[in-house]
Short mmCIF file of C-alpha atoms in Angstrom, two decimals:
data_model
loop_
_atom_site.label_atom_id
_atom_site.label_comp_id
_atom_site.label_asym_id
_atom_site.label_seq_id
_atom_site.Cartn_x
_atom_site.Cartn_y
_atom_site.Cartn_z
CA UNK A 1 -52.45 31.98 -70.41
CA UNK A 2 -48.94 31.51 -68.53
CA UNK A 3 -48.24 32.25 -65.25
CA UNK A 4 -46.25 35.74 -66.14
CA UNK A 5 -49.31 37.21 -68.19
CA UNK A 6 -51.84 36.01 -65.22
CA UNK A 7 -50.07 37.74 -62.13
CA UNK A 8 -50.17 40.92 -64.21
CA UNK A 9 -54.00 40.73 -65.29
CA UNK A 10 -54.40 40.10 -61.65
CA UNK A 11 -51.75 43.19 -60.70
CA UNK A 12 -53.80 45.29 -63.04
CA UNK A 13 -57.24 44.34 -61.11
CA UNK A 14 -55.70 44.75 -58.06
CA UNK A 15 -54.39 48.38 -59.19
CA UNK A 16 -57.97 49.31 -60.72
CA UNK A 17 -59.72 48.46 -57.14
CA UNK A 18 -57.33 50.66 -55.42
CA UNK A 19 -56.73 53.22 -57.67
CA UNK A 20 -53.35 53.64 -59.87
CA UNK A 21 -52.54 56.54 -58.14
CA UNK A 22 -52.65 54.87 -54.94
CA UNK A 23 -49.40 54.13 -53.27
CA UNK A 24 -48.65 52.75 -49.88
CA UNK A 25 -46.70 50.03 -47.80
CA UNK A 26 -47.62 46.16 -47.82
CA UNK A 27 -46.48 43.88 -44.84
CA UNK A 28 -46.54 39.85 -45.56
CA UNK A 29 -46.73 38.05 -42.38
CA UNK A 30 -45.55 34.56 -42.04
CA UNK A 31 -48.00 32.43 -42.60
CA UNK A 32 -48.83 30.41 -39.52
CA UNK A 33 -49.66 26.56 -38.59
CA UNK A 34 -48.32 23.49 -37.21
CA UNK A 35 -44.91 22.81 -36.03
CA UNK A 36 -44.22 20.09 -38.79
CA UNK A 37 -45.14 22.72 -41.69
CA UNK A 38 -42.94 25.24 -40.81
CA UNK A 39 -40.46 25.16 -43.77
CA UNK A 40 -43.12 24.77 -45.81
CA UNK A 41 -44.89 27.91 -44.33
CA UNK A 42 -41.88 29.96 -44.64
CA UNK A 43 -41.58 29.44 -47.99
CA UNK A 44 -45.02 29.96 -48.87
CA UNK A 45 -44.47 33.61 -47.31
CA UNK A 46 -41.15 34.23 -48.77
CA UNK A 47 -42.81 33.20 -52.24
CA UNK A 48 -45.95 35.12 -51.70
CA UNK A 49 -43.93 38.56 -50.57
CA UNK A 50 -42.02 37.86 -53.99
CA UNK A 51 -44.56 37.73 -56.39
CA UNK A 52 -45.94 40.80 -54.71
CA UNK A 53 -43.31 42.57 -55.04
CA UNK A 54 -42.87 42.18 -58.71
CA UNK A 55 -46.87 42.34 -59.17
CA UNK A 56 -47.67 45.67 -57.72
CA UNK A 57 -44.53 48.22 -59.45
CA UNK A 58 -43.36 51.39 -58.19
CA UNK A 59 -45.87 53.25 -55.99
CA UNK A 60 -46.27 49.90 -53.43
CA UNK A 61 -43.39 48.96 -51.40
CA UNK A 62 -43.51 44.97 -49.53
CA UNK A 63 -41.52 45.40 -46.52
CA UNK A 64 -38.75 42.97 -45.95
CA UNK A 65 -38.50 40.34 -43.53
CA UNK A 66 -35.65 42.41 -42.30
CA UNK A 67 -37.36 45.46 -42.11
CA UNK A 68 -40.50 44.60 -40.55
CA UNK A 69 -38.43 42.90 -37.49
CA UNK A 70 -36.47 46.15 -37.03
CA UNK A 71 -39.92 48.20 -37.21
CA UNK A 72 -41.03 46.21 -34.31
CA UNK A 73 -38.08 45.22 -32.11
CA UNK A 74 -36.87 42.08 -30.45
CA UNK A 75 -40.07 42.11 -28.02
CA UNK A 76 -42.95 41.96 -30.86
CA UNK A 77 -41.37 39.00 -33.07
CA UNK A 78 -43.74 37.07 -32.37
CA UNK A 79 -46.01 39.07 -34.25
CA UNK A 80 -43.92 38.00 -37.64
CA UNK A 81 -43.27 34.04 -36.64
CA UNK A 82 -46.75 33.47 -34.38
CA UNK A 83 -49.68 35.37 -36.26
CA UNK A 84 -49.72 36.74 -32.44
CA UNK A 85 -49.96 40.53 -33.49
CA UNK A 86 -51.13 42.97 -30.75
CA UNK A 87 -52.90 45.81 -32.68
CA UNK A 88 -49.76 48.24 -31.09
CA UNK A 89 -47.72 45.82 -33.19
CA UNK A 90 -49.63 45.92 -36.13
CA UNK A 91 -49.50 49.80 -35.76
CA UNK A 92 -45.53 49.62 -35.13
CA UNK A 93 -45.09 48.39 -38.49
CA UNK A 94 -46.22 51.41 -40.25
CA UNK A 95 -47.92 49.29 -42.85
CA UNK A 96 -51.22 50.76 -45.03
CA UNK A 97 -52.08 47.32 -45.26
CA UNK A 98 -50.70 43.86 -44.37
CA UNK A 99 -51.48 39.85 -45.21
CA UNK A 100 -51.28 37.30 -42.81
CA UNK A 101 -52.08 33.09 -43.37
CA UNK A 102 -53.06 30.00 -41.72
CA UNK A 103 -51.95 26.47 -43.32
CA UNK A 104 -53.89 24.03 -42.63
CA UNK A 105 -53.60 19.89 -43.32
CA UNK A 106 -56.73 17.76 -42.88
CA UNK A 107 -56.39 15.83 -45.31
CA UNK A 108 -55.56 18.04 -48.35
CA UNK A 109 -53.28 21.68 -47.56
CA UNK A 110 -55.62 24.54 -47.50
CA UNK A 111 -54.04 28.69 -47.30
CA UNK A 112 -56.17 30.89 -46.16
CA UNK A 113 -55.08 34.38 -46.59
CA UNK A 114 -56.49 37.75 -45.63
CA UNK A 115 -55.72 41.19 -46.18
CA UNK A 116 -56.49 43.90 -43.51
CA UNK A 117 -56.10 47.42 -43.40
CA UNK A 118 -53.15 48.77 -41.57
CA UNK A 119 -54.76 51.81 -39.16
CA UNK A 120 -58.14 49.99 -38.23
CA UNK A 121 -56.92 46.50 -38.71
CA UNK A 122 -60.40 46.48 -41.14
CA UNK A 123 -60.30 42.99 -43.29
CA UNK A 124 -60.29 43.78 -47.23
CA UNK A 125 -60.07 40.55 -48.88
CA UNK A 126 -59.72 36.93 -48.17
CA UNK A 127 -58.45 33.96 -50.24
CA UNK A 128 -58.43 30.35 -49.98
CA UNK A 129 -55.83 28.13 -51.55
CA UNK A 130 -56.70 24.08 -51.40
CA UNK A 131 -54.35 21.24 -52.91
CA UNK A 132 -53.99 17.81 -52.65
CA UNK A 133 -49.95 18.07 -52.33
CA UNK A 134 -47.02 20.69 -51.40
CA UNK A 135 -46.48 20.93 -55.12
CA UNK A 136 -50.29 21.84 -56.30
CA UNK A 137 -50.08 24.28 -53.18
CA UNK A 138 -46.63 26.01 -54.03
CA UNK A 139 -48.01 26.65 -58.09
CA UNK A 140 -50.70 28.57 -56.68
CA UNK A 141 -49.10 30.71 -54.03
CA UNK A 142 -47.88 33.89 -55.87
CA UNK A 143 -51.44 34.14 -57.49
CA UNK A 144 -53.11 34.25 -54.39
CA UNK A 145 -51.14 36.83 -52.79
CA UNK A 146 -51.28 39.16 -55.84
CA UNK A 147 -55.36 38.21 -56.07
CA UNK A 148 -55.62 40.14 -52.80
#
């Protein structure tokens, strides 16, 4: 099956658990992690938002980088860069539901992502991305994101 055909199987699960009528607004966080990973990181969020974006059609709409640092200001970056959101900050970016990441290296690079409700900050899914390289890692990406 190639890549194209999967990320809509998976957009077509994803729109069956929360119902086709459903619309709403998605927030991607930047993944967070170690200093020396944080290229890598931004990408993986960048790449993730994308495949979202072209995954979930008309009724969702994936904030922009750009519009979730107006939503919350010059004080509550951190929230976008740092994984350090307050739950005010959460609530500032008017999201119904937003996905945030860790990358880890111990060895091999493991993603863990997790969805969470926008109002009650409630967690809805998780996922867990391992690979041996930045390559194996980067293949995978978009299909976690739109797995969620």
């Amino acid at each position: 099956m190639n890549a194209k055909l999967a990320m809509v199987a998976i957009a077509v699960t994803l729109c069956a658990q929360t119902s086709v009528a459903s619309a709403g607004t998605l927030a991607i966080l930047d993944v967070v992690g170690d200093k020396d990973t944080k290229k890598l990181r931004k990408y993986l969020s960048k790449r993730g938002r994308h495949a979202l974006i072209g995954a979930l059609g008309p009724n969702w709409t994936v904030l922009t980088r750009s519009q979730m640092k107006e939503r919350l200001g010059k004080g509550s970056i951190r929230c976008l860069t740092k994984g350090a959101c307050s739950p005010g900050a959460l609530r500032a970016l008017r999201a119904d539901r937003y996905i945030g990441g860790e990358l880890t290296r111990f060895g091999k690079l493991r993603l863990a992502l997790s969805m969470h409700e926008g109002a009650s900050g409630r967690a809805l899914g998780a996922k867990e991305i391992v690979a041996d390289d930045v390559d194996g890692l980067v293949d995978r990406v978009g299909d976690a994101y739109v797995s969620l």
